[in-house]
Coordinates of C-alpha atoms and ligand atoms in Angstrom, one line a residue:
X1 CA 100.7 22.7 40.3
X2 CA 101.1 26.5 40.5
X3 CA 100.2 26.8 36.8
X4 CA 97.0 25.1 37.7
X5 CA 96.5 27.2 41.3
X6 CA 97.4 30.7 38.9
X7 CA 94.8 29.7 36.0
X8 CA 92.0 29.2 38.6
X9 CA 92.8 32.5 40.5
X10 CA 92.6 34.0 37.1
X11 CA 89.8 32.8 36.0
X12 CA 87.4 32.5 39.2
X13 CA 89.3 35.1 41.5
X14 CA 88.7 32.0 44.1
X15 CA 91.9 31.4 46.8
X16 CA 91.5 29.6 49.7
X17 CA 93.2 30.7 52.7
X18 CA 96.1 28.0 52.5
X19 CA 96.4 28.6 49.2
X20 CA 96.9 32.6 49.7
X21 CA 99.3 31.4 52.4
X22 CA 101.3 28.9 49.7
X23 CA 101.5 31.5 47.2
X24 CA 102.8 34.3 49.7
X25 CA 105.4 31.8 50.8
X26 CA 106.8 31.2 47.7
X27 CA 110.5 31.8 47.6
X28 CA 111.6 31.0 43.7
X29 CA 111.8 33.9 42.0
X30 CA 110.2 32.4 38.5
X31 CA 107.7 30.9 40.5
X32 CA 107.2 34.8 41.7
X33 CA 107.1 36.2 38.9
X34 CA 104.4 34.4 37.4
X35 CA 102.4 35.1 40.2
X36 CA 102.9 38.8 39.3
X37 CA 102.4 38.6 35.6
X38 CA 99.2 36.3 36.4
X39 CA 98.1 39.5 38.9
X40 CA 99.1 41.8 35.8
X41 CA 96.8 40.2 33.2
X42 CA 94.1 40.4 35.6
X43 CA 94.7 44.1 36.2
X44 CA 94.8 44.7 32.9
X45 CA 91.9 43.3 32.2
X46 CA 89.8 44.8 34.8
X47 CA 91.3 48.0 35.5
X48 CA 93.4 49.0 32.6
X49 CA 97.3 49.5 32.5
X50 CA 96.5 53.1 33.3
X51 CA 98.4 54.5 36.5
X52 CA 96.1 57.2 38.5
X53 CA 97.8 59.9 40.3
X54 CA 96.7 61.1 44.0
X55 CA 99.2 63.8 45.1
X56 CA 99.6 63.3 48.9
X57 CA 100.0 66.1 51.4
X58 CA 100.8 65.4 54.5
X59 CA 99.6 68.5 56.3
X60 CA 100.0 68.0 60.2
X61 CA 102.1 65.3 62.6
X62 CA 100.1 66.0 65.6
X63 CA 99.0 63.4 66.9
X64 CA 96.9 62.2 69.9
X65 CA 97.6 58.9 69.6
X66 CA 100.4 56.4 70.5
X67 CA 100.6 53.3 67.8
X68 CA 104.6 51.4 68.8
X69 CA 105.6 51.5 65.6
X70 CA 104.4 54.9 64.1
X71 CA 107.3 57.8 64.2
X72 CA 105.1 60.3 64.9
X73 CA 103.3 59.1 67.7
X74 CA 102.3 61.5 70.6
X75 CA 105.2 60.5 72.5
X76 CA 108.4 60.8 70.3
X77 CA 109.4 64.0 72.2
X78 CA 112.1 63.9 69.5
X79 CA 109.8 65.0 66.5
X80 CA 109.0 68.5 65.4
X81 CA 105.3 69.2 65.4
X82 CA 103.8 71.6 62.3
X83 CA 100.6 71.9 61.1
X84 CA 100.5 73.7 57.6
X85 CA 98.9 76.9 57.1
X86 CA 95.6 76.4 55.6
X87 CA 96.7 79.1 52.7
X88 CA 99.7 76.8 51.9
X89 CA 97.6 73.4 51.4
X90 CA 95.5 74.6 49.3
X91 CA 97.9 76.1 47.3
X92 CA 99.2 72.6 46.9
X93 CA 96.1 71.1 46.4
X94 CA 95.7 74.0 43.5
X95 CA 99.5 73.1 42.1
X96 CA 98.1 69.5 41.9
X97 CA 95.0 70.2 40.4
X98 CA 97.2 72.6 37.6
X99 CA 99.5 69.6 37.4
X100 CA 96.8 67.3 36.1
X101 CA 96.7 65.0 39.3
X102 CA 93.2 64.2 39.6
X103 CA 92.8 64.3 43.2
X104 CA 95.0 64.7 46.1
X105 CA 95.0 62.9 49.9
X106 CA 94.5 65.2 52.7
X107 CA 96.4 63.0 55.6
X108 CA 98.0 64.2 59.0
X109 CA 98.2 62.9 62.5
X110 CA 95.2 61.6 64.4
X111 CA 93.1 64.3 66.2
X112 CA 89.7 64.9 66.9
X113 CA 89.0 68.4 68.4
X114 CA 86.6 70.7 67.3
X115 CA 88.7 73.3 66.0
X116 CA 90.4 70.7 64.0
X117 CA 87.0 69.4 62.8
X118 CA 86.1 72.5 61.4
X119 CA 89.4 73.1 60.2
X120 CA 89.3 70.1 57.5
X121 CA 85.9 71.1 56.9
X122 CA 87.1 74.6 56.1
X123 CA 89.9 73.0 53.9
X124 CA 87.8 70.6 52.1
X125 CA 85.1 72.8 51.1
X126 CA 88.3 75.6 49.8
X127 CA 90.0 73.2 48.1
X128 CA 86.5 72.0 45.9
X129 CA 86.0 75.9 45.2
X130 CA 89.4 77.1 44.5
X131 CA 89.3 74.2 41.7
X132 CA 85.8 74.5 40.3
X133 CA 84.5 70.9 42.0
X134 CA 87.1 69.2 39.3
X135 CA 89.9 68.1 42.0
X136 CA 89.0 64.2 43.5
X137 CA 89.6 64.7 47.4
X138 CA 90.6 61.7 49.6
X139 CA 91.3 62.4 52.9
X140 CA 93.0 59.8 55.7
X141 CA 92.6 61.4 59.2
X142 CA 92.5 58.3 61.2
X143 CA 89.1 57.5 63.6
X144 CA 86.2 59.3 64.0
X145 CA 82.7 59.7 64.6
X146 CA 80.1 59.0 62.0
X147 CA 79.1 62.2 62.3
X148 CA 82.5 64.1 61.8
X149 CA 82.5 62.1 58.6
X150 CA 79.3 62.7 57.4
X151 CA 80.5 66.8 57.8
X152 CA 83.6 65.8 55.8
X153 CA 81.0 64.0 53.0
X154 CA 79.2 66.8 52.7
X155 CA 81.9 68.8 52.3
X156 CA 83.3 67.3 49.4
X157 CA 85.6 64.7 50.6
X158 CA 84.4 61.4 48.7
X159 CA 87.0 59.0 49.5
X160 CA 88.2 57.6 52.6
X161 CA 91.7 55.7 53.6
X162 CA 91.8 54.3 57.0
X163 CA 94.3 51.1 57.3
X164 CA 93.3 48.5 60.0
X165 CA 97.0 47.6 60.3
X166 CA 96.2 44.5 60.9
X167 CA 93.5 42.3 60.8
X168 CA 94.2 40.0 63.6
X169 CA 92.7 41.2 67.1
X170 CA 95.9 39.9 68.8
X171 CA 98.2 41.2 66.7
X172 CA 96.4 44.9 66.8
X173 CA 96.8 44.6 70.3
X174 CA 100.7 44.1 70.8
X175 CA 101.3 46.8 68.0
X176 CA 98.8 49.5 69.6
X177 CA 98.1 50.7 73.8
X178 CA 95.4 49.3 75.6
X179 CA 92.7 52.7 74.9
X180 CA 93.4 51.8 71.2
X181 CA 90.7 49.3 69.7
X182 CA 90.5 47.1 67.1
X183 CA 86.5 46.9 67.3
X184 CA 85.9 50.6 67.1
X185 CA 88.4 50.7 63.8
X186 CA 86.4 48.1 62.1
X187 CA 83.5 49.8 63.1
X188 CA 84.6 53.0 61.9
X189 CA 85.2 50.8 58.4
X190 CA 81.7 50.2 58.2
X191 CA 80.8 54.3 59.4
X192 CA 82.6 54.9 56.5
X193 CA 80.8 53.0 53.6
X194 CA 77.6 54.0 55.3
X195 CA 77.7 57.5 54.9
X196 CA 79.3 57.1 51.6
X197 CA 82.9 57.2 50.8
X198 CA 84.4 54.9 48.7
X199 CA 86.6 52.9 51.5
X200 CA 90.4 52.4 51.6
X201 CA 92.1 50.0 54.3
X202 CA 95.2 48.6 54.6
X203 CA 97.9 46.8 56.5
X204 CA 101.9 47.2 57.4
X205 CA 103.9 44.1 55.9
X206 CA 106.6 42.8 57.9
X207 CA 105.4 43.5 61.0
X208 CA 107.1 42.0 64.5
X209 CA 104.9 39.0 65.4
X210 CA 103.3 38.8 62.1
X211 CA 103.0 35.6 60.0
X212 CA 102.0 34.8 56.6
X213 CA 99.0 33.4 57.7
X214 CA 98.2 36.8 59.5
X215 CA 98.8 38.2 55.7
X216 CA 96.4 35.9 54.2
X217 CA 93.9 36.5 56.7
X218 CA 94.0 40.3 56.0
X219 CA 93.4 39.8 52.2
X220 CA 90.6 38.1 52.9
X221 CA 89.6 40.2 55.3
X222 CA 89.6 42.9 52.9
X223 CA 87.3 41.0 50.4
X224 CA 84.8 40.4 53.4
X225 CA 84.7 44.0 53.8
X226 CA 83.9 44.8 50.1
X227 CA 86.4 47.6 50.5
X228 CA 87.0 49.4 46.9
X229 CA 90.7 50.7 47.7
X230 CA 93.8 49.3 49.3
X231 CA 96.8 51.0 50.6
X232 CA 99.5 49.1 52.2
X233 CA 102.8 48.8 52.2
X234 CA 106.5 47.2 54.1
X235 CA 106.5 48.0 57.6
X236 CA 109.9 50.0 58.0
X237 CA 111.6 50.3 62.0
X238 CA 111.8 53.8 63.4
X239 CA 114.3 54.3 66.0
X240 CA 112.3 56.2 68.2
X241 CA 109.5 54.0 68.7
X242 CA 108.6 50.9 71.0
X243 CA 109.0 48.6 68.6
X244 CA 112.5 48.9 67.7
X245 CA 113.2 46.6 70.4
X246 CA 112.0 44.0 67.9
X247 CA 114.3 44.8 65.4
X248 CA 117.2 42.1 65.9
X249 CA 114.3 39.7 66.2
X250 CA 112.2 40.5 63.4
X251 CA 113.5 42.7 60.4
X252 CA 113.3 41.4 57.1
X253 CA 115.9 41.5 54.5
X254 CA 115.0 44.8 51.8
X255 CA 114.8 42.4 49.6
X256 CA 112.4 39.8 51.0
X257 CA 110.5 42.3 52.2
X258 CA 110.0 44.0 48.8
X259 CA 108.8 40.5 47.5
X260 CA 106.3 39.9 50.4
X261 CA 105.0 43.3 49.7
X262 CA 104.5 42.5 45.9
X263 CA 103.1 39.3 46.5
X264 CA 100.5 41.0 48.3
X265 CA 99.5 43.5 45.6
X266 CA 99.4 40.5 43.6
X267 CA 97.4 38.7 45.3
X268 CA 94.8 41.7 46.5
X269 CA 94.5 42.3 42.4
X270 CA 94.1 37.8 42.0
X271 CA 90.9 37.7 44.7
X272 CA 89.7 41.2 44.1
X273 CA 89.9 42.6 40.7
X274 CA 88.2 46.1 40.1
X275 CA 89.7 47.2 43.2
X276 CA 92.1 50.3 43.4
X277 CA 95.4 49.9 44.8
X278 CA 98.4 52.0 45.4
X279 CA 101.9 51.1 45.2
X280 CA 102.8 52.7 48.3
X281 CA 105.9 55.1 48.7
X282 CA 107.3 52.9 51.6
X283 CA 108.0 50.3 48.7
X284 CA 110.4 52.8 47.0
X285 CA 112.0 53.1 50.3
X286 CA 113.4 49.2 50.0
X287 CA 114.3 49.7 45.9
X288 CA 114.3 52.5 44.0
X289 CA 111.8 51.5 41.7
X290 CA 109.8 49.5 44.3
X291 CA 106.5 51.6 43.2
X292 CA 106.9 50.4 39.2
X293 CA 107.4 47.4 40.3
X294 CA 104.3 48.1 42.4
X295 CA 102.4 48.6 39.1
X296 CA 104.0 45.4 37.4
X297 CA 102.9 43.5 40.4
X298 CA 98.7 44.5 40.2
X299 CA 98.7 47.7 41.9
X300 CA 97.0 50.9 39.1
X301 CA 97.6 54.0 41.9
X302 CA 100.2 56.0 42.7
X303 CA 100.7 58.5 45.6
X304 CA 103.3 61.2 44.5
X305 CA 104.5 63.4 47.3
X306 CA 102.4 66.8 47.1
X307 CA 103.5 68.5 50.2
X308 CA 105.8 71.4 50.4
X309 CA 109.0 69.9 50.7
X310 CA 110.2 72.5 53.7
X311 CA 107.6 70.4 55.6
X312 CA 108.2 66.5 54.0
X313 CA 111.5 66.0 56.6
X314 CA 109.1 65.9 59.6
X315 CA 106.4 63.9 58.1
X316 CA 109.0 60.7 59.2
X317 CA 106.0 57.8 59.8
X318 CA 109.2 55.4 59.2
X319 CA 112.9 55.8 58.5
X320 CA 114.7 57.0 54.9
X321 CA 111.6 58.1 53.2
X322 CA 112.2 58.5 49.6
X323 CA 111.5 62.1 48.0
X324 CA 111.9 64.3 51.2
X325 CA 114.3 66.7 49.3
X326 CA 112.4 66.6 46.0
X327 CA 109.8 69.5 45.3
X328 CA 106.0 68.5 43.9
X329 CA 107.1 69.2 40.5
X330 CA 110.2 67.2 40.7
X331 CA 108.1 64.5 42.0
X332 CA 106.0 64.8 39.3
X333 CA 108.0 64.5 36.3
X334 CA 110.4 62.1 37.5
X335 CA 107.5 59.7 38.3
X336 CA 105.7 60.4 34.8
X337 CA 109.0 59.3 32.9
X338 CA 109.0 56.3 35.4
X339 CA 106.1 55.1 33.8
X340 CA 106.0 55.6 30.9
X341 CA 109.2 53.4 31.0
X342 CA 107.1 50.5 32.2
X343 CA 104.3 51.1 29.3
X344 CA 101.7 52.6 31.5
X345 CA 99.8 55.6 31.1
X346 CA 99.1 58.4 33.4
X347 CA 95.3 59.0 34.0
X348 CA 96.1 62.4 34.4
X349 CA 93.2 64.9 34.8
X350 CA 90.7 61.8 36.3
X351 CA 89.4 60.7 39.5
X352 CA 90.3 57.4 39.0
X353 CA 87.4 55.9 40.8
X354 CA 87.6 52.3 41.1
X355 CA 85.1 50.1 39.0
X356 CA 84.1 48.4 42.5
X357 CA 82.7 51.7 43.5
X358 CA 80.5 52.3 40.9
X359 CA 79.7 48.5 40.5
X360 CA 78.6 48.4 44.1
X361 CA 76.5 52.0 44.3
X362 CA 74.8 50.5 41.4
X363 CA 74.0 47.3 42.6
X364 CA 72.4 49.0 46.0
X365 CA 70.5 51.4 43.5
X366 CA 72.1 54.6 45.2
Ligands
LIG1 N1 106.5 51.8 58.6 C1 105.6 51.7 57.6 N2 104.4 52.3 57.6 C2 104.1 53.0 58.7 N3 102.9 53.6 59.0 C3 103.1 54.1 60.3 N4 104.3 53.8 60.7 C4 104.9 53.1 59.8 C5 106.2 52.5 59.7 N5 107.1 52.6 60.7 C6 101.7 53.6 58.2 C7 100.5 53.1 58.9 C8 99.5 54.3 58.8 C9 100.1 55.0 57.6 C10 99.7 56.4 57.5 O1 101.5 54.9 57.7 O2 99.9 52.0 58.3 O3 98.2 53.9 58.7
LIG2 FE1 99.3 58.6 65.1 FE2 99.0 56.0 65.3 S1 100.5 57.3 66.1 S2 97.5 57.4 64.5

């Protein structure tokens, strides 16, 4: 029966949605694992077993908004608010480029006042100079208007991550306040692709009041989109937040967790194959290796820590995140060795663009 299910998915990249729901839900761990060596094959057929690198820098926790389950939300009192100099991130965006990352992720808190509108802007177009247009730029600043985007485009930013958290409506709205909204985030989805970027979303795994079928409905929701990247990754309780009343209710076992997380790389790679998509750091918070295992699962990107590590402590988005003491370069060579232990190679020096991008411009004749 799963043999049969597996071949199909292989072959046609075809799931229903009770089938994505079966195959999430299955608890034998050889069973499991050929769901991730089926997702495996597939990747390495479309997408290579080449690992790209995006070194992330997290560059500001201010934030204006208030999600329940995100640590730096406006109203943890208890965090301590930085914004980087501009000098420093772009030294850091320079140290990845002279690393041989292709491209780094701009990401901070949500905001959307002018002065910090012209601030990226200011950053962006920097960062393209200081390394000769060569450095890929991806930058995950949350909602905006199209046209703050567009001035981001043109700038040099050319990819975009914005996770929809959730793909249910009712869900989104337990797990956000009431001025938060599902539509707009969609909508800003679509801004996105419109003015250009190749598109990121996402989800949390393991979320209070999620179910499986919530999880198959985002994969597919992701197809519907036609989005070219995925990021997502365990949802991990923060003390601080609203949510952490949930806890006793709701948290996962590491372990389990891990697997669900895994079986939704899997299963992203199965229905949508020349995608790009990251093994997420929050994995390696659950196991140490959580990110190879990432890469053995489907996923082909990884996001090593860039940031300056006297700023990584307060960058807490969730509990015990891995590499918080660990400088870029230590980062980067303890990753490298990782794997190449797993029989990857590093697409060092590259953008790593995802096939679907270029498969998709094509096909509009852009
Ligand atoms: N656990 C895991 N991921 C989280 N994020 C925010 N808070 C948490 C948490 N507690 C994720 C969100 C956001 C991304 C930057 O971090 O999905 O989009
Ligand atoms: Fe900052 Fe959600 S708390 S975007």
């Amino acid at each position: 029966m799963l043999d049969q299910l597996l071949n199909r998915a292989e072959n046609t990249g075809d799931l229903s949605l009770e089938e994505i729901e079966q195959l999430l839900n299955l608890e034998d761990q050889s069973d499991i694992d050929s769901l991730f060596a089926c997702a495996y094959r597939v990747k390495t057929r479309y997408v290579g077993r080449i690992a790209w690198f995006r070194g992330i820098i997290e560059f500001s926790n201010i934030c204006s908004k208030d999600c329940y389950y995100c640590g730096i939300r406006r109203s943890n009192s208890k965090t301590q608010r930085f914004t980087i100099p501009e000098a420093d991130i772009i030294e850091s965006a320079v140290w990845a480029w002279k690393a041989e990352y292709g491209s780094v992720v701009l990401q901070s808190g949500e905001r959307s006042d002018p002065a910090y509108i012209d601030m990226v802007e200011r950053l962006i177009k920097e960062i393209k100079e200081r390394t000769n247009g060569e450095l890929g730029l991806t930058i995950s600043l949350g909602e905006q208007s199209e046209e703050t985007y567009q001035r981001w485009f043109d700038a040099g930013a050319h990819r975009y991550l914005l996770r929809i958290e959730t793909s249910n409506p009712e869900l989104y709205a337990k797990l956000h306040p009431a001025d938060h909204s599902f539509e707009n985030r969609v909508e800003c989805l679509r801004r996105l692709r419109k003015v250009g970027y190749q598109t990121g979303t996402g989800v949390m795994i393991g979320l209070p009041m999620q179910t499986t079928r919530h999880l198959a409905e985002d994969l597919l929701f992701f197809k519907r989109m036609d989005i070219d990247m995925i990021g997502m990754g365990p949802y991990i309780f923060h003390s601080d937040t609203p949510l952490i009343g949930y806890r006793a209710e709701w948290e996962i076992p590491a372990k389990k967790l891990l697997n669900l997380g895994l079986k939704m790389i899997a299963l992203a790679r199965l229905l949508m194959r020349d995608i790009n998509i990251a093994a997420t750091t929050a994995l390696q918070a659950l196991e140490h290796d959580g990110r190879e295992q990432g890469l053995l699962a489907g996923a082909n990107v990884i996001m090593p820590n860039a940031t300056d590590t006297q700023y990584r402590e307060a960058y807490q988005l969730y509990e015990n995140k891995p590499c918080t003491d660990e400088n870029a370069s230590m980062c980067r060579g303890c990753l490298q060795r990782r794997i190449e232990k797993i029989g990857e190679q590093i697409g060092f020096g590259q953008w790593g663009d995802s096939p679907h991008f270029a498969g998709r411009v094509k096909s509009s004749g852009l």
